[in-house]
Amino acid sequence: MDTITVTGIDCRHFINGKYVDSANSRTFLNTNPANENILGSVAEGGKEEIDLAVAAAKEALNGPWKTMPLTERSNVLRKIGDLILERKDELARLESLDTGKPIWLSSTIDIPRAAYNFHFFADYMTTMGTEAYQHDDVAINYAVRKPVGVVGLINPWNLPMLLLTWKLAPCLAAGNTAVMKPAEWTPMTATVLAEICKEAGVPDGVVNVVHGFGPNSAGAALTEHPDVDAITFTGETSTGTAIMKAAAKSLKKLSYELGGKNPNIIFADSDLDEVLETTIKSSFINQGEVCLCGSRIYVERAAYDEFVDKFVAKTKELVVGDPFDEKTKIGAMIGKEHYDRVLGFLDLAREEGGIIRTGGGRPDGFEKGYYIEPTIITGLDRDSRCVREEIFGPVVTVIPFDTEEEVLEQVNDSHYGLSASIWTNDLRRAHRVANEVEAGIIWVNTWFLRDLRTPFGGMKQSGIGREGGMHSFEFYSELKNICIKL
Ligand SMILES: NC(=O)c1ccc[n+]([C@@H]2O[C@H](COP(=O)([O-])OP(=O)(O)OC[C@H]3O[C@@H](n4cnc5c(N)ncnc54)[C@H](O)[C@@H]3O)[C@@H](O)[C@H]2O)c1
Ligand SMILES: O=C/C=C/C=C(\O)C(=O)O
């Protein structure tokens, strides 16, 4: 059976505890990128819907959510996590329909991690203290945490539910209310998430969803609204610039997780089989549509030829195809616009003198759907656009290096600074290189191994602020210091 003909759901806004259409009844179509079939319609929100959602969120700040005891709020978050797990198969199917990602990925990573995001913060929020200082017998100072207020959550399309819950869980844990703007390409799991929040006991108005686009649409309206106190955004660096301009007028608090062009540095003393097993994932998982993908691979010259030969051979084994076929490792790109953009980079790689070692275009045998072969490119100069710019597809470049100093200079010659992987069995070198790489997240002899207590985020043009554990609470709350004269 053609497993990808299943249909999706119609997506409406969720405002003040109810599903609603746009006032002007406008909708846009949601497409399955794996076969270009229509999945359903999506309510297209704009300023009017954002105004309604922000008003509901502002009102809800002073409702039962404000007086709900911490442990009760924690139980609500835990219940949201439980309900996500109860609906895992349904949510995984919707996520793969929306994104084109393989169902094994949605089922084992995206949705379970969405549930864990809520379970983690349900626990973490009950362990937090603040700070107090005794000023001799003159005064005592103590700090209390208060919610920031109404928070706008603007989400990308690559890991839709994983990233939306990574924001919503701490946002709610800190007592805020939320207006979520999912990416226009991936509306379905966000729509169901709102329903799950209500079922778990989140009071009406605390969680709202408005669908729509970015510029001149719901996204822009959310960033301009004077009653929105903070914006947390994950997406392209260029979009971050636009949002910062829009938010400046009302001086909103901003948290940014932006683009990356992450180095994967492989020294000759590393275990090549271990490196290859992880590098296949860090290069091509989710069709390379992960901000953390190690798309710039640097290999010490002594291991370069062996690595490239084995890497090409393993990459050729990856099955590209129907996201609902369990054998599929590489699904479809998110949509035509992005598909064309990535193919454009492959043409550019050829023009820049790159050698396509495997992949390089659309695989044979697909009449429909936005499929691109996992592609390895060698022979490119360090200043080529394919080495410097984020492609955000199943495309990696491989460059040899001779010394630590040389590879560090190349790695840090970037306006991005999100993450990096370093492969070596030399302990001192691991620490030394990790400390020199200009990135917010460094993995040594691994990749995407996550502890949610750690600071997560990028430096330079890869982000502003950090998410995770206390770092999320630093963003989603305001610390108030109270000084009592004794
Ligand atoms: N650093 C991270 O943790 C992280 C995680 C995932 C994705 N990303 C980055 O996101 C990008 C891919 O995601 P994308 O294509 O959805 O990003 P995008 O910037 O195109 O869109 C992200 C979201 O912003 C909205 N938007 C766009 N323009 C806007 C505007 N002017 N005002 C308000 N909202 C606007 C979109 O509708 C969407 O919901 C890549 O660059 C990737 O590296 C980063
Ligand atoms: O595509 C980007 C992936 C981001 C991952 C996280 O934010 C995370 O693992 O917390």
CSV table of C-alpha atoms in Angstrom, one decimal, residues 86-265:
chain,number,residue,atom,x,y,z
A,86,GLU,CA,-0.2,8.3,25.1
A,87,ARG,CA,-0.6,9.9,21.6
A,88,LYS,CA,2.9,9.1,20.4
A,89,ASP,CA,2.0,7.1,17.3
A,90,GLU,CA,-0.6,9.7,16.2
A,91,LEU,CA,1.8,12.6,16.8
A,92,ALA,CA,4.7,10.8,15.0
A,93,ARG,CA,2.5,10.1,12.0
A,94,LEU,CA,1.5,13.8,11.8
A,95,GLU,CA,5.1,14.9,12.3
A,96,SER,CA,6.3,12.7,9.4
A,97,LEU,CA,3.4,13.8,7.2
A,98,ASP,CA,4.2,17.4,7.8
A,99,THR,CA,8.0,17.2,7.5
A,100,GLY,CA,8.8,14.3,5.3
A,101,LYS,CA,11.1,12.9,8.0
A,102,PRO,CA,11.2,9.0,8.4
A,103,ILE,CA,8.6,7.6,10.8
A,104,TRP,CA,11.4,5.8,12.8
A,105,LEU,CA,12.9,9.3,13.6
A,106,SER,CA,9.6,10.9,14.6
A,107,SER,CA,8.7,7.9,16.7
A,108,THR,CA,12.1,7.4,18.5
A,109,ILE,CA,13.4,11.0,18.7
A,110,ASP,CA,11.0,13.8,18.0
A,111,ILE,CA,7.9,12.8,20.0
A,112,PRO,CA,9.5,11.0,22.9
A,113,ARG,CA,11.8,14.0,23.4
A,114,ALA,CA,8.8,16.3,23.3
A,115,ALA,CA,7.3,14.4,26.2
A,116,TYR,CA,10.6,14.4,28.0
A,117,ASN,CA,10.9,18.2,27.7
A,118,PHE,CA,7.7,18.4,29.8
A,119,HIS,CA,8.7,15.7,32.2
A,120,PHE,CA,12.2,17.2,32.7
A,121,PHE,CA,10.9,20.7,33.5
A,122,ALA,CA,8.0,19.3,35.7
A,123,ASP,CA,10.8,17.9,37.9
A,124,TYR,CA,13.3,20.7,37.5
A,125,MET,CA,10.9,23.5,38.5
A,126,THR,CA,10.4,21.9,41.9
A,127,THR,CA,14.1,21.9,42.7
A,128,MET,CA,14.9,25.5,42.1
A,129,GLY,CA,16.0,28.0,44.7
A,130,THR,CA,17.0,31.6,44.3
A,131,GLU,CA,19.5,33.6,46.5
A,132,ALA,CA,19.6,35.5,49.8
A,133,TYR,CA,22.3,37.5,51.5
A,134,GLN,CA,22.7,38.5,55.1
A,135,HIS,CA,24.0,42.1,55.4
A,136,ASP,CA,25.4,41.9,58.9
A,137,ASP,CA,22.6,42.9,61.3
A,138,VAL,CA,21.6,45.7,58.9
A,139,ALA,CA,19.5,44.0,56.3
A,140,ILE,CA,18.6,40.7,54.7
A,141,ASN,CA,18.3,40.5,50.9
A,142,TYR,CA,16.4,37.7,49.1
A,143,ALA,CA,15.4,37.2,45.5
A,144,VAL,CA,12.1,35.8,44.1
A,145,ARG,CA,11.3,34.7,40.6
A,146,LYS,CA,8.3,36.1,38.8
A,147,PRO,CA,7.0,35.2,35.3
A,148,VAL,CA,8.1,37.4,32.5
A,149,GLY,CA,4.4,37.6,31.3
A,150,VAL,CA,3.1,36.9,27.8
A,151,VAL,CA,5.7,35.1,25.7
A,152,GLY,CA,5.6,34.7,21.9
A,153,LEU,CA,7.0,31.3,20.8
A,154,ILE,CA,8.1,31.3,17.1
A,155,ASN,CA,9.0,27.8,15.9
A,156,PRO,CA,10.9,26.3,12.9
A,157,TRP,CA,9.9,23.4,10.7
A,158,ASN,CA,12.7,20.9,11.2
A,159,LEU,CA,12.0,19.4,14.6
A,160,PRO,CA,8.5,21.0,15.1
A,161,MET,CA,7.2,19.3,18.3
A,162,LEU,CA,10.6,18.7,19.9
A,163,LEU,CA,11.5,22.4,19.6
A,164,LEU,CA,8.0,23.8,20.4
A,165,THR,CA,7.9,21.8,23.7
A,166,TRP,CA,11.5,22.7,24.5
A,167,LYS,CA,10.2,26.3,24.7
A,168,LEU,CA,6.7,25.8,26.0
A,169,ALA,CA,7.6,23.5,28.9
A,170,PRO,CA,9.9,26.0,30.7
A,171,CYS,CA,7.7,28.9,29.6
A,172,LEU,CA,4.8,27.3,31.5
A,173,ALA,CA,7.0,26.1,34.4
A,174,ALA,CA,7.9,29.7,35.1
A,175,GLY,CA,4.3,30.7,35.2
A,176,ASN,CA,4.0,32.6,31.9
A,177,THR,CA,1.3,32.4,29.3
A,178,ALA,CA,2.1,31.7,25.6
A,179,VAL,CA,1.2,32.5,22.1
A,180,MET,CA,2.7,29.9,19.8
A,181,LYS,CA,3.3,30.6,16.1
A,182,PRO,CA,4.3,27.2,14.4
A,183,ALA,CA,6.1,27.2,11.1
A,184,GLU,CA,3.7,27.4,8.2
A,185,TRP,CA,5.1,24.1,6.8
A,186,THR,CA,4.4,22.1,10.0
A,187,PRO,CA,1.1,23.1,11.7
A,188,MET,CA,-0.3,19.7,12.8
A,189,THR,CA,1.5,18.6,16.0
A,190,ALA,CA,1.3,22.2,17.3
A,191,THR,CA,-2.4,22.1,16.9
A,192,VAL,CA,-2.7,18.8,18.8
A,193,LEU,CA,-0.3,20.1,21.5
A,194,ALA,CA,-2.7,22.9,22.4
A,195,GLU,CA,-5.5,20.3,22.8
A,196,ILE,CA,-3.2,18.2,25.0
A,197,CYS,CA,-2.4,21.2,27.2
A,198,LYS,CA,-6.1,21.9,27.8
A,199,GLU,CA,-6.8,18.2,28.6
A,200,ALA,CA,-3.9,18.2,31.1
A,201,GLY,CA,-5.4,21.1,33.0
A,202,VAL,CA,-3.8,24.2,31.6
A,203,PRO,CA,-6.4,27.0,32.1
A,204,ASP,CA,-8.0,28.6,29.0
A,205,GLY,CA,-5.9,31.5,27.6
A,206,VAL,CA,-2.6,30.2,29.0
A,207,VAL,CA,-1.6,28.4,25.8
A,208,ASN,CA,-2.7,29.8,22.4
A,209,VAL,CA,-1.8,28.8,18.8
A,210,VAL,CA,-2.0,31.1,15.9
A,211,HIS,CA,-1.1,29.7,12.5
A,212,GLY,CA,0.3,31.8,9.6
A,213,PHE,CA,3.4,33.1,7.9
A,214,GLY,CA,6.3,35.3,9.1
A,215,PRO,CA,6.5,38.6,7.3
A,216,ASN,CA,3.3,40.7,7.1
A,217,SER,CA,1.5,37.8,8.8
A,218,ALA,CA,1.0,36.2,12.3
A,219,GLY,CA,4.7,36.0,13.0
A,220,ALA,CA,5.4,39.7,12.4
A,221,ALA,CA,2.3,40.7,14.3
A,222,LEU,CA,3.4,38.7,17.3
A,223,THR,CA,6.8,40.3,17.4
A,224,GLU,CA,5.3,43.8,17.1
A,225,HIS,CA,2.5,43.4,19.6
A,226,PRO,CA,3.1,45.8,22.6
A,227,ASP,CA,1.6,43.4,25.1
A,228,VAL,CA,4.0,40.6,24.3
A,229,ASP,CA,6.8,40.7,26.9
A,230,ALA,CA,9.2,38.3,25.4
A,231,ILE,CA,9.9,36.4,22.2
A,232,THR,CA,11.7,33.1,22.0
A,233,PHE,CA,12.7,32.3,18.4
A,234,THR,CA,14.3,29.4,16.7
A,235,GLY,CA,15.1,29.8,13.0
A,236,GLU,CA,17.3,31.3,10.4
A,237,THR,CA,19.8,34.0,11.4
A,238,SER,CA,18.4,36.4,8.9
A,239,THR,CA,14.9,36.0,10.4
A,240,GLY,CA,16.4,36.7,13.8
A,241,THR,CA,17.5,40.1,12.5
A,242,ALA,CA,14.0,40.9,11.3
A,243,ILE,CA,12.4,39.9,14.6
A,244,MET,CA,14.9,41.9,16.6
A,245,LYS,CA,14.0,45.1,14.6
A,246,ALA,CA,10.3,44.4,15.1
A,247,ALA,CA,10.7,43.7,18.8
A,248,ALA,CA,12.9,46.7,19.5
A,249,LYS,CA,10.1,49.3,19.7
A,250,SER,CA,8.7,47.6,22.8
A,251,LEU,CA,12.1,46.4,24.1
A,252,LYS,CA,11.0,42.7,24.3
A,253,LYS,CA,13.2,40.1,26.0
A,254,LEU,CA,14.7,37.9,23.3
A,255,SER,CA,16.0,34.3,23.2
A,256,TYR,CA,17.5,33.2,19.9
A,257,GLU,CA,18.5,29.8,18.6
A,258,LEU,CA,19.7,30.4,15.1
A,259,GLY,CA,21.6,28.9,12.2
A,260,GLY,CA,24.8,27.0,12.2
A,261,LYS,CA,27.6,25.6,10.0
A,262,ASN,CA,29.0,23.2,12.4
A,263,PRO,CA,32.5,21.6,12.1
A,264,ASN,CA,33.2,17.9,12.7
A,265,ILE,CA,36.9,17.7,13.4
